[in-house]
Short mmCIF file of C-alpha atoms and ligand atoms in Angstrom, two decimals:
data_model
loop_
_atom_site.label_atom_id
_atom_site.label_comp_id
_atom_site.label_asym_id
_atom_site.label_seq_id
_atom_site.Cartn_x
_atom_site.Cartn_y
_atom_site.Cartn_z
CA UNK A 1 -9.20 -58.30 6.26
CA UNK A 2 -5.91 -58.18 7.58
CA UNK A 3 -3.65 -55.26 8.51
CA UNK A 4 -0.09 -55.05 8.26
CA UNK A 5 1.58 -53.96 11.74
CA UNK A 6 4.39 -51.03 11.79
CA UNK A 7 6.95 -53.70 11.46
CA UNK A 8 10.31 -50.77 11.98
CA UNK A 9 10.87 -47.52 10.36
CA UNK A 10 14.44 -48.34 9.25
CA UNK A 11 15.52 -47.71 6.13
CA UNK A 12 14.95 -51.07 4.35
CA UNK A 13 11.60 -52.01 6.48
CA UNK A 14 8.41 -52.44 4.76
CA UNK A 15 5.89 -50.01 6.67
CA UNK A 16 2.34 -50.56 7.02
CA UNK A 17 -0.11 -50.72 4.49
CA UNK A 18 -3.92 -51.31 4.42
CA UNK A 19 -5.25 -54.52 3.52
CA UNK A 20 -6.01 -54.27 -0.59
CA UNK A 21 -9.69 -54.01 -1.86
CA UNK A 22 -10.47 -56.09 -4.70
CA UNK A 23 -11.70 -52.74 -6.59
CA UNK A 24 -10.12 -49.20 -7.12
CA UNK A 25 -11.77 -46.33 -8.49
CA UNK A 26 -10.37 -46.58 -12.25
CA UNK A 27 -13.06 -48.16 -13.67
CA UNK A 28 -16.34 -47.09 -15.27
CA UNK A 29 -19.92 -46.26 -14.54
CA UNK A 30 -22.63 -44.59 -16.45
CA UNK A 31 -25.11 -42.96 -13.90
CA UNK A 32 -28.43 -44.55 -13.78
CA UNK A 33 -31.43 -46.55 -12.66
CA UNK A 34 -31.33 -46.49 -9.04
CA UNK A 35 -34.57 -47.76 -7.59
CA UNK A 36 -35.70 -44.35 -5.78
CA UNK A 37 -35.97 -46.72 -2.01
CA UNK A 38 -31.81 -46.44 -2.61
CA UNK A 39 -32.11 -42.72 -2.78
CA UNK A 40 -32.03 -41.49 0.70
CA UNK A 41 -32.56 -37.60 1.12
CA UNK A 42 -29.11 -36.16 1.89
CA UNK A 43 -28.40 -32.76 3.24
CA UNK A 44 -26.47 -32.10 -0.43
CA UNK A 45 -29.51 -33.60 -1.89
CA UNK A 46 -31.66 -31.10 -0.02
CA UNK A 47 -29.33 -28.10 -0.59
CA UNK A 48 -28.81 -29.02 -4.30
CA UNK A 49 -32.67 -29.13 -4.76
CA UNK A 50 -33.23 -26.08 -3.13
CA UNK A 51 -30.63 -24.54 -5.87
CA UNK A 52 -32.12 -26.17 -8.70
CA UNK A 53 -35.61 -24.49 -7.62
CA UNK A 54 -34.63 -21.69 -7.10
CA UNK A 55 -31.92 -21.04 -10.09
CA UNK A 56 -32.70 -23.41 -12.65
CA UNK A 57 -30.57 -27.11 -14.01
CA UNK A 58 -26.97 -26.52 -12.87
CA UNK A 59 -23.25 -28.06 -14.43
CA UNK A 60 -22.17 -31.39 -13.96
CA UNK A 61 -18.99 -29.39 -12.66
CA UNK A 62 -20.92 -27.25 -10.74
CA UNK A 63 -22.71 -30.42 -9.44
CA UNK A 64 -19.52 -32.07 -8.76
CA UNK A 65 -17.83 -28.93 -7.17
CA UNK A 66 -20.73 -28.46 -4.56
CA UNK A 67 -20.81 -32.29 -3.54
CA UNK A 68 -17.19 -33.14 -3.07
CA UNK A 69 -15.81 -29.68 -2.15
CA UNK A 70 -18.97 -27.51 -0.71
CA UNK A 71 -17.40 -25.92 2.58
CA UNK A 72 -20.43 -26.82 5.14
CA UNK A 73 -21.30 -30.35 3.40
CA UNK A 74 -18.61 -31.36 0.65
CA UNK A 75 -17.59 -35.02 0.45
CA UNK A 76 -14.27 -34.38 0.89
CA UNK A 77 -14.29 -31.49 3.97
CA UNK A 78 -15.00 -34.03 6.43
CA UNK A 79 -14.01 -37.30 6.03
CA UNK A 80 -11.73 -39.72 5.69
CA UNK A 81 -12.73 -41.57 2.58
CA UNK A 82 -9.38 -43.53 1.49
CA UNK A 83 -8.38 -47.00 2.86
CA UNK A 84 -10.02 -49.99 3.71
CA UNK A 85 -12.73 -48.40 5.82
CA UNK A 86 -13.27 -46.13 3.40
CA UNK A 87 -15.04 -45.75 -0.39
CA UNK A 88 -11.71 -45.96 -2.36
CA UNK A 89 -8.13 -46.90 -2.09
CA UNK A 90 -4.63 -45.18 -3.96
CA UNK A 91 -1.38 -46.57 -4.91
CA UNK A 92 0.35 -44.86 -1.83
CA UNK A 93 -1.80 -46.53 0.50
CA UNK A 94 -1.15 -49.79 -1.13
CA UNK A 95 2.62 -50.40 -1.15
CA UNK A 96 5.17 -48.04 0.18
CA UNK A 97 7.02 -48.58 -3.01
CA UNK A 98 5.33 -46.29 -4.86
CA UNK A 99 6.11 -43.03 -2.88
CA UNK A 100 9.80 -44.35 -2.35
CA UNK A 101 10.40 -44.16 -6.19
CA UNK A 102 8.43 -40.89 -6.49
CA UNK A 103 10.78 -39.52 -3.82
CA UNK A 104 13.64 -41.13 -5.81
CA UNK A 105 12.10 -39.11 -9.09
CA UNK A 106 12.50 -35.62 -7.88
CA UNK A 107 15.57 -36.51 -6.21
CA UNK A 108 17.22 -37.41 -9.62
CA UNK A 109 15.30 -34.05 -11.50
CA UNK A 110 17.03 -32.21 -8.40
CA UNK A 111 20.55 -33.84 -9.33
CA UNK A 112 19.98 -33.67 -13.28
CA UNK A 113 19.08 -29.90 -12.97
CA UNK A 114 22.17 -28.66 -11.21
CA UNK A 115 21.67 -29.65 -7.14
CA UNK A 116 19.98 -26.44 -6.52
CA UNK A 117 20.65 -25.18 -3.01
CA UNK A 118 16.97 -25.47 -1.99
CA UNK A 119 13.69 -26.40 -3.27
CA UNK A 120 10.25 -26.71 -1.92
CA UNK A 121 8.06 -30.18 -2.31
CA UNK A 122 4.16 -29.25 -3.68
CA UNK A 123 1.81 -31.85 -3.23
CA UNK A 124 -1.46 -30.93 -4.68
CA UNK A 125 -4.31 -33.21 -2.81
CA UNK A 126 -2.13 -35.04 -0.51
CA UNK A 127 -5.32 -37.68 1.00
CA UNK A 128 -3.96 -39.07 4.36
CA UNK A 129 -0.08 -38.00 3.66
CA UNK A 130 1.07 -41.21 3.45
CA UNK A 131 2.58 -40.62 -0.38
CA UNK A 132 4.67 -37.43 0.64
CA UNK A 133 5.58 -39.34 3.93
CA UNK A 134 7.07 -42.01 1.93
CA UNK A 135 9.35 -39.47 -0.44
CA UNK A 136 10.40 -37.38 2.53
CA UNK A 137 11.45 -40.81 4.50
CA UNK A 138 13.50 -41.52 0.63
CA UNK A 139 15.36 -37.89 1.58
CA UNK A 140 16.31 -38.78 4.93
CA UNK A 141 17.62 -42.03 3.70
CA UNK A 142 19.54 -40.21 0.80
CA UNK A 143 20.67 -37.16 2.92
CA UNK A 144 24.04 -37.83 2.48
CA UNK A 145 22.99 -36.94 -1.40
CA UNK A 146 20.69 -33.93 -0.26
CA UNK A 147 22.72 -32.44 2.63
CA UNK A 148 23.13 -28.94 2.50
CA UNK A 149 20.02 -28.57 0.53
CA UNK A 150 17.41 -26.32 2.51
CA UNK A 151 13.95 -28.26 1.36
CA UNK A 152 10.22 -27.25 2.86
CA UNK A 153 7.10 -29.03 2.32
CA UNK A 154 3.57 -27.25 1.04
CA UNK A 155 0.45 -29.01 0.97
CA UNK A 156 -2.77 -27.80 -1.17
CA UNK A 157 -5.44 -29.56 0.99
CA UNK A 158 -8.99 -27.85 0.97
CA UNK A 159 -10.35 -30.66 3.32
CA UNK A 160 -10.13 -29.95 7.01
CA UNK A 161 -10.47 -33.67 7.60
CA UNK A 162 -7.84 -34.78 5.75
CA UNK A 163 -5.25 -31.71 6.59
CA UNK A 164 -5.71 -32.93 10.38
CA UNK A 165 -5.05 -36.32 9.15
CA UNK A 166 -1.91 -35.37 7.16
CA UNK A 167 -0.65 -33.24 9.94
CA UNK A 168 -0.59 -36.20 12.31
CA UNK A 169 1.09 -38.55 9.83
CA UNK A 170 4.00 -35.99 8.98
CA UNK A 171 4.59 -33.55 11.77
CA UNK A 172 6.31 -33.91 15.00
CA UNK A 173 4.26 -33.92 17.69
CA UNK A 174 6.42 -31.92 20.02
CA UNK A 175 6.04 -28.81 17.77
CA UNK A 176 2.85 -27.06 18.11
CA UNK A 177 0.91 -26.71 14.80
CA UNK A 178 0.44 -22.97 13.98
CA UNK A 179 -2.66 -22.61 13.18
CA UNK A 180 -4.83 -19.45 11.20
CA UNK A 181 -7.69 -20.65 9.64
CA UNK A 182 -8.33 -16.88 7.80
CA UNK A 183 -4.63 -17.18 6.28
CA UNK A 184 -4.19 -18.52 3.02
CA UNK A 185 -1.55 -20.54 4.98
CA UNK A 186 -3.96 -22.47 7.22
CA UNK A 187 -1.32 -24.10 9.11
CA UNK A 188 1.92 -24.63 9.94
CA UNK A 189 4.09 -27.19 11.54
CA UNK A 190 7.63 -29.29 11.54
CA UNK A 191 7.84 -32.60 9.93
CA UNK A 192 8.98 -35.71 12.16
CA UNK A 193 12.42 -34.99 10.04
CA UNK A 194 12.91 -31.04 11.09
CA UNK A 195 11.21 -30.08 7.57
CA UNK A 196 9.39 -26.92 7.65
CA UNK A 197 5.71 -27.82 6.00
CA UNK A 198 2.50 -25.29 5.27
CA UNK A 199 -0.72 -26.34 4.18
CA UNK A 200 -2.33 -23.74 1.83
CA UNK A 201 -6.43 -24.15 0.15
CA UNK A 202 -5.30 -23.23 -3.27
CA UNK A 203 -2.05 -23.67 -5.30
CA UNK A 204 -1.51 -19.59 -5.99
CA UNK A 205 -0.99 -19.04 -2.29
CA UNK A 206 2.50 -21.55 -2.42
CA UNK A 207 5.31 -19.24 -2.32
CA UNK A 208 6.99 -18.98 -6.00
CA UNK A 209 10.57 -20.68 -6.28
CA UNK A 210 12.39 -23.33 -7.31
CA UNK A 211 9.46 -26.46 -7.01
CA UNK A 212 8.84 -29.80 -7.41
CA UNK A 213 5.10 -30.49 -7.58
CA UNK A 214 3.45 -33.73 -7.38
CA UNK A 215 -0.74 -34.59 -7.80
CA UNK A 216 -1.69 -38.14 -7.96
CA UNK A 217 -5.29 -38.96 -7.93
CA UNK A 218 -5.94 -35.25 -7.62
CA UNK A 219 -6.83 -33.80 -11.04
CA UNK A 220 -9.86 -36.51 -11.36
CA UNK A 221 -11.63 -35.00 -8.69
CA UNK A 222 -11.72 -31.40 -10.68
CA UNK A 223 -15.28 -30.54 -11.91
CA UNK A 224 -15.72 -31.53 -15.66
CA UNK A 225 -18.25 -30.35 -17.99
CA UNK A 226 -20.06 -32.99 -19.98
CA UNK A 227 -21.21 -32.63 -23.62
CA UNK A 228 -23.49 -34.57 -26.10
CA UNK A 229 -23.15 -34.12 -29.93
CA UNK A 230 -26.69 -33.63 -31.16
CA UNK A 231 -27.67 -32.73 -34.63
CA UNK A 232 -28.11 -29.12 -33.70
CA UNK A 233 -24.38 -29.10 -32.33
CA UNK A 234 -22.89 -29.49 -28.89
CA UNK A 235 -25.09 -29.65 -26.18
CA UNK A 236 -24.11 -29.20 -22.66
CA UNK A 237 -25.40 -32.09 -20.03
CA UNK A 238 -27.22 -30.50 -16.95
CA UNK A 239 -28.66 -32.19 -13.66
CA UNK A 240 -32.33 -31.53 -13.00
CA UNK A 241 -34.93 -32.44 -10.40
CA UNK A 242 -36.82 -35.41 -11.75
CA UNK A 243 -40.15 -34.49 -12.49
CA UNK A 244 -41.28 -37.95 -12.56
CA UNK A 245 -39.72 -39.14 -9.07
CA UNK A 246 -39.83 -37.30 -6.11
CA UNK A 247 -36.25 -36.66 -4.67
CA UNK A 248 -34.63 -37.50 -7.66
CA UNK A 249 -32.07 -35.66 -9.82
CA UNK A 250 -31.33 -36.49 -13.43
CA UNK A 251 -29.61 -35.91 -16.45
CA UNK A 252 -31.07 -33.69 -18.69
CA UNK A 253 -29.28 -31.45 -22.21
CA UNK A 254 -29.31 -27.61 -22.29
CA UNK A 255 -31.67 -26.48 -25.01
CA UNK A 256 -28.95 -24.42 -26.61
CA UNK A 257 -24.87 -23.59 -26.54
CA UNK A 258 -23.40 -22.79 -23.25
CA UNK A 259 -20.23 -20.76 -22.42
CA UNK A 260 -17.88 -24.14 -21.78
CA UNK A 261 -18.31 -24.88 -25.08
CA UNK A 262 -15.72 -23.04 -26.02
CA UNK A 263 -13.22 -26.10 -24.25
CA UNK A 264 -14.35 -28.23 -27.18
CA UNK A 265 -11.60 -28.86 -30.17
CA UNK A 266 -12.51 -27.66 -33.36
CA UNK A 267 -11.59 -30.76 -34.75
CA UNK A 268 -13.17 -33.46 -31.93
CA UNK A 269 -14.52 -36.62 -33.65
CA UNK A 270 -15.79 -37.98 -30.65
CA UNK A 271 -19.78 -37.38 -29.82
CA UNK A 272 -19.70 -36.97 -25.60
CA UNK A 273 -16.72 -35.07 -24.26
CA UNK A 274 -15.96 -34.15 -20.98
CA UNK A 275 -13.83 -31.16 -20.53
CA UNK A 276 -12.23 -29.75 -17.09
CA UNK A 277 -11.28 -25.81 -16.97
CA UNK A 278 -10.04 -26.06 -13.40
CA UNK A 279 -7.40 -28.71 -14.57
CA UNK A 280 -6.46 -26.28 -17.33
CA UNK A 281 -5.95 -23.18 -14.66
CA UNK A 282 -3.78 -25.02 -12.55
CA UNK A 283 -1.58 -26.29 -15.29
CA UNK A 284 -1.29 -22.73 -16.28
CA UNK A 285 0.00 -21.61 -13.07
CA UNK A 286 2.01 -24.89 -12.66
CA UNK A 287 3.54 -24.01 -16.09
CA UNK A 288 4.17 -20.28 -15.40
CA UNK A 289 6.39 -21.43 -11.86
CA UNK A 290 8.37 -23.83 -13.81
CA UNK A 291 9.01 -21.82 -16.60
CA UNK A 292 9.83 -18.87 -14.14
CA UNK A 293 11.71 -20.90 -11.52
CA UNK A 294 12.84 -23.89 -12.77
CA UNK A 295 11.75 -27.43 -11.24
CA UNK A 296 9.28 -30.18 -12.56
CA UNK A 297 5.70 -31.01 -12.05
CA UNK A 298 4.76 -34.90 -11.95
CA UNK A 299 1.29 -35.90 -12.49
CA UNK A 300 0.06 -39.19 -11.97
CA UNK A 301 -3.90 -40.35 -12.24
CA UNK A 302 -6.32 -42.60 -14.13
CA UNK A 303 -7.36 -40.94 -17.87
CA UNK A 304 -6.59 -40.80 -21.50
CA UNK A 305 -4.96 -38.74 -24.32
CA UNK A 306 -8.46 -37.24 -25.48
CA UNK A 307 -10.01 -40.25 -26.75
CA UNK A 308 -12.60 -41.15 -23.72
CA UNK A 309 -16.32 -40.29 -23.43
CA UNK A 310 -18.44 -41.13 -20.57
CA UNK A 311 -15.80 -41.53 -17.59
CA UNK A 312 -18.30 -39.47 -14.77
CA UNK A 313 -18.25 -41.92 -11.70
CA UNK A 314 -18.92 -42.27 -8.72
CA UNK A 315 -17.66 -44.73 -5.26
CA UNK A 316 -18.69 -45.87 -2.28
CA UNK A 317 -17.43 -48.37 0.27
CA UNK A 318 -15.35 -49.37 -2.63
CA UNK A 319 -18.29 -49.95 -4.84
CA UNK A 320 -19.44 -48.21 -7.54
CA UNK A 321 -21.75 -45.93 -7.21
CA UNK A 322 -24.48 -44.05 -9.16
CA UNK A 323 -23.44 -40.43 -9.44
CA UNK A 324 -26.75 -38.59 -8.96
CA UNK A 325 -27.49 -41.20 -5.75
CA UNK A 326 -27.03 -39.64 -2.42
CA UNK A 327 -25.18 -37.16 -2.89
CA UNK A 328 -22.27 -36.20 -0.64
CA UNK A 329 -21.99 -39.75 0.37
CA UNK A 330 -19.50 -40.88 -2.26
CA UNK A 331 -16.73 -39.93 -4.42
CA UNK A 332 -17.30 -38.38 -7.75
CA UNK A 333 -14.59 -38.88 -10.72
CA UNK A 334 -13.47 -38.74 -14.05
CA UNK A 335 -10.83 -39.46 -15.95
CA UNK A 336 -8.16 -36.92 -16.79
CA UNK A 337 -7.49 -36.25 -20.68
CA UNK A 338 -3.87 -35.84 -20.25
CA UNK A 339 -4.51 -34.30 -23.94
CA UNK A 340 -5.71 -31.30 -22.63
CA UNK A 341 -3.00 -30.83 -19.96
CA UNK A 342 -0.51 -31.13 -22.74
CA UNK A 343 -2.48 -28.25 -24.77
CA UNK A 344 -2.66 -26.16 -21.08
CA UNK A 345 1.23 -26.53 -20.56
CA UNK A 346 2.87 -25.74 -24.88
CA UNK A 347 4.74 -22.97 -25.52
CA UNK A 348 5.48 -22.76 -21.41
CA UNK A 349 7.00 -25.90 -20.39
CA UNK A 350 7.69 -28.90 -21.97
CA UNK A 351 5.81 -31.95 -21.52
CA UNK A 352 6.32 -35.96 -21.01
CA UNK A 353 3.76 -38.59 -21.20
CA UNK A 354 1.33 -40.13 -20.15
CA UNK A 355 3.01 -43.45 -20.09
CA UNK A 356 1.61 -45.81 -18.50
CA UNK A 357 1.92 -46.98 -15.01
CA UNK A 358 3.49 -50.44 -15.76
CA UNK A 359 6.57 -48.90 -17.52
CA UNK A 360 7.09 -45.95 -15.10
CA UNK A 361 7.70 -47.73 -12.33
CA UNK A 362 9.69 -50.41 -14.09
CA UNK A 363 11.76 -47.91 -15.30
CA UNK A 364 12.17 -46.28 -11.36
CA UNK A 365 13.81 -50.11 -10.33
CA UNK A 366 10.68 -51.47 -8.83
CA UNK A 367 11.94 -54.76 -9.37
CA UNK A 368 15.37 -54.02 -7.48
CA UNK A 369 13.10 -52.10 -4.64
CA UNK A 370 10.68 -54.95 -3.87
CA UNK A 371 13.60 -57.64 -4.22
CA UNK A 372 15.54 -55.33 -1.22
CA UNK A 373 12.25 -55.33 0.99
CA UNK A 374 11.41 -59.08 0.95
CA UNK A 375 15.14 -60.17 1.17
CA UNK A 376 15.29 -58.13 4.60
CA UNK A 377 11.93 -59.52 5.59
CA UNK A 378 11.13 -62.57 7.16
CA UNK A 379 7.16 -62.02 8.00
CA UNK A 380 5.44 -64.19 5.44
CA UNK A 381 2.24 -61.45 5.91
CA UNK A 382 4.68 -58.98 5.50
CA UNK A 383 6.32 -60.61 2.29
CA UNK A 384 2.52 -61.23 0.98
CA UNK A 385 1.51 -58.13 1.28
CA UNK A 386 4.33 -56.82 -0.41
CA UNK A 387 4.07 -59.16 -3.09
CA UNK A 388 0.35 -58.26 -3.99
CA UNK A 389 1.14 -54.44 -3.19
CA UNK A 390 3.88 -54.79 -6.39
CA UNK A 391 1.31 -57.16 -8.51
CA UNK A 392 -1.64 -54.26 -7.54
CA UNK A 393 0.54 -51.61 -8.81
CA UNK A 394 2.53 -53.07 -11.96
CA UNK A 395 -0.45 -55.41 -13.10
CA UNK A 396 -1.89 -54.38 -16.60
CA UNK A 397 -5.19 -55.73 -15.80
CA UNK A 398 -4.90 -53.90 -12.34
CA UNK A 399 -3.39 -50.21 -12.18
CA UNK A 400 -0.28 -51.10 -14.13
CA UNK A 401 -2.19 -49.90 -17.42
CA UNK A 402 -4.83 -47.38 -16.21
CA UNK A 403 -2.71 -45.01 -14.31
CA UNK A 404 -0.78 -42.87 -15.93
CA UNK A 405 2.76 -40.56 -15.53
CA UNK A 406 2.56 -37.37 -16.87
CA UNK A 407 5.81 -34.89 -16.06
CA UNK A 408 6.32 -31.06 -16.91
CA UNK A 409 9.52 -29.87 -17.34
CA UNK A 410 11.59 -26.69 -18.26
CA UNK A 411 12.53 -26.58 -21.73
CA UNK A 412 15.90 -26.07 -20.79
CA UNK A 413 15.81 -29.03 -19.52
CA UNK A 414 15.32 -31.28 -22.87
CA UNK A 415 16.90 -28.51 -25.06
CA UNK A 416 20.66 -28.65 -23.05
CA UNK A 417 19.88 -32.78 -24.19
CA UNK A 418 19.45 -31.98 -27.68
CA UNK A 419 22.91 -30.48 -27.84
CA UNK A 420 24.93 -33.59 -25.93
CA UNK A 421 23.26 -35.77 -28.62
CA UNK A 422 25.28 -37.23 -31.00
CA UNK A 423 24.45 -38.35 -34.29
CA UNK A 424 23.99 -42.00 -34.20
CA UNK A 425 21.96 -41.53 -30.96
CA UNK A 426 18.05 -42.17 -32.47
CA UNK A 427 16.38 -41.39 -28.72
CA UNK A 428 15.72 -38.23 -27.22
CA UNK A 429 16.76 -36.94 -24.41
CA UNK A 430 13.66 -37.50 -22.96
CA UNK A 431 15.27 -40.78 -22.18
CA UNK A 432 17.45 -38.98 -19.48
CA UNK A 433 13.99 -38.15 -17.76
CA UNK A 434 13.98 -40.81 -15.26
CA UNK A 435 10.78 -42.69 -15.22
CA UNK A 436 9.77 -42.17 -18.67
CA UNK A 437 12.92 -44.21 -19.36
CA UNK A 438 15.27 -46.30 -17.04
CA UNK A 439 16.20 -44.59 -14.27
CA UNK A 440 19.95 -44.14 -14.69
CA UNK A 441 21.89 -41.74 -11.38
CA UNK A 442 24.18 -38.65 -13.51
N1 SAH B 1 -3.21 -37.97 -3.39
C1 SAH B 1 -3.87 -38.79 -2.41
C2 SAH B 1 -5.36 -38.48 -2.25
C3 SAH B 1 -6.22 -38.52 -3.48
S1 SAH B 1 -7.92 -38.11 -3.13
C4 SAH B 1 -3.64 -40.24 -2.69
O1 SAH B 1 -3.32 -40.58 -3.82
O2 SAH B 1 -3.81 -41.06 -1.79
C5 SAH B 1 -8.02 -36.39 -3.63
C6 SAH B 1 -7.35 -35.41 -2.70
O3 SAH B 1 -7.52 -34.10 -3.24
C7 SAH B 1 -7.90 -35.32 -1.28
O4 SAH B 1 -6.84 -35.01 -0.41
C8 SAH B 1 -8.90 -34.16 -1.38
O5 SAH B 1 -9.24 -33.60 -0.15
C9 SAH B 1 -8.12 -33.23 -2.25
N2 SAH B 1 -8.89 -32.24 -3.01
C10 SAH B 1 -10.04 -32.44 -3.68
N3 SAH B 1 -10.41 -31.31 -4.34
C11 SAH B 1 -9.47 -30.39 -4.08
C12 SAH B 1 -9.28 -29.04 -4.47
N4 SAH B 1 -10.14 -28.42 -5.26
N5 SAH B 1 -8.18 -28.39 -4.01
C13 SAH B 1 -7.28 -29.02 -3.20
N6 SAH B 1 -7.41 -30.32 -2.80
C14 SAH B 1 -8.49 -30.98 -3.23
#
């Protein structure tokens, strides 16, 4: 595989980017036939045994919390599981494009909202940094546009791995990290552009103000709770030791109701649904800030508008992966029902999306940013890499059509549009809301 070399950090460069597995985690897998010689005995296989014995089936949440987030053995606490080497790979780390029109996003909700004097950039599950390093290099390049604005970075990392890992990508080395691993505010440093940044274990910790907040690939890594229609109603799925096979877990259905029950619709037609509380809490407190403070959320990840059944998967070495297989040795997903975040968020904020991946980036001048980087590069393995970066991102039969953009706003911020409508104007002013229609600078 090749590797793409820092080739300058000026602002028209292309910067490095892993080579691009022919696989990324937005696809499907239904858990199940391992031969048991594939099923090595990990230490979360041992410690989730030992809880099943002694407590009884548990969640497929609480099955997915303990393996990718479990402080002394979680997938994601200690290792560095994105990139080439690794078991999956994200936009971000394919093209640099992607964070540059993110950046260019909240710059533009900054500008449409008034040019507030400061503001503070969330990223919720920021992997190796290299997506908020890509926005804050789009500030310094626009800082003619932001001067004058006092902006700090927070990052809402629970994985020790990856928060050393971020800290080396973003932070100036000449300023000593703070560090305080018994404060919410786990550490502290200086980005390599003077920005003050914090990294903080859960979102409630991040100071309240004026925010923009940004998760991609985060909210399919929350624990979901599966559930089977059966004739006798809604029946939660558990895991359960395998009677049959020694070391083996399985799926088995809860003999009667269970309290997450309640997350089901009244009104669902579909007969397996997989429902996330965690995704609904943080949208909650994401829609309480912005309704309090003002700013935007922007939410980007593979999922659906509540039509989707079986999306519980797992990866490995950028291979699927059989979820109840070794666990603690691969990544565990599912796909987000952007439904549900839209029910979490009414009434608070307003909400826009999902669109699909395809159009939002179109609409952010994709075309016009890949056109700038290959006409200033001469590197034909820079230019190809750049070239199947764009085709890996806008592609329908790639990410184009299975990620999704999902933004909440203020509802100030659509209402003040409904009043500079005119009549013969059909579209709303949602259509001011860069991304989710062509970017246009106010
Ligand atoms: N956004 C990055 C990484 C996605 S992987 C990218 O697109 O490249 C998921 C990220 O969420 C990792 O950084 C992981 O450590 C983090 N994470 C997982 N569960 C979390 C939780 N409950 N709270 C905070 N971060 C979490």
């Amino acid at each position: 595989m090749t590797v793409l070399v820092r080739s300058g950090v000026g602002p028209l460069c292309a910067v490095a980017r892993a080579a691009i597995p022919s696989i990324w985690r937005g696809k499907y897998f239904s858990s199940g036939n391992e031969p048991a010689e594939n099923n090595p005995v990990t230490p979360m296989l041992r410690h989730l045994m030992y809880k099943i014995k002694s407590t009884g089936p548990i969640t497929v949440a609480e099955y997915m919390k303990e393996v990718l987030t479990n402080p002394a053995k979680g997938y994601y606490v200690y290792r560095d599981m994105l990139g080439e080497q690794g078991d999956f790979i994200t936009s971000p780390e394919i093209s640099q494009i992607f964070g540059e029109l993110l950046g260019i996003w909240f710059i533009s909700e900054w500008m449409a909202t008034g040019k507030s004097t400061a503001f503070q950039l969330v990223e919720l599950g920021p992997g190796r940094g290299t997506l908020v390093g890509d926005i804050l290099r789009v500030f310094t390049q626009l800082g003619s546009v932001l001067k004058n604005c006092d902006i700090s970075v927070h990052l809402v990392e629970v994985s020790q791995k990856l928060s050393e890992i971020q800290a080396l990508t973003l932070t100036e080395e000449k300023v000593p990290l703070e560090r305080n691993a018994g404060s919410p505010v786990y550490m502290k440093g200086v980005t390599k552009s003077g920005i003050p940044i914090s990294w903080y274990r859960h979102l409630h910790d991040v100071p309240k103000g004026y925010s923009f907040y940004l998760a991609h690939e985060f909210f399919d890594v929350l624990p979901v709770h599966k559930f089977q229609k059966t004739p006798q109603g809604w029946r939660e799925v558990f895991i359960d030791i395998d009677p049959q096979v020694s070391d083996k877990l399985r799926f088995v259905l809860a003999p009667s109701a269970t309290p997450a029950e309640a997350f089901i619709q009244h009104d669902e037609t579909r007969d397996h649904v997989e429902v996330c509380p965690d995704a609904g809490v943080i949208i909650e407190e994401l829609s309480q800030r912005i309704a309090l403070t003002g700013g935007a959320a922007l939410v980007a990840d593979y999922g659906h508008d509540g039509t989707k059944t079986d999306t519980f998967r797992g990866f490995c070495g950028h291979k699927l992966h059989d979820v109840l297989i070794a666990p603690g040795t691969a990544d565990l997903t599912a796909d987000v029902d952007f439904s549900y975040l839209r029910r979490m968020a009414q009434g608070k904020v307003a909400s826009l999306g999902p669109i699909k991946q395809h159009t939002f980036l179109k609409n952010m001048g994709i075309d016009v940013r890949l056109k700038v980087l290959l006409d200033k590069s001469n590197e034909p393995s820079v230019r190809q890499q750049l070239l199947q970066g764009y085709d890996m991102l806008i592609n329908p039969k790639k990410m184009g059509e299975r990620f999704n953009f999902f933004a909440l706003l203020p509802h100030e911020r659509l209402e003040g549009g409904r009043h500079q409508r005119n009549a013969r104007q059909s579209k709303p002013f949602a259509s001011l809301v860069a991304g989710f229609s062509e970017l246009a600078w106010q």
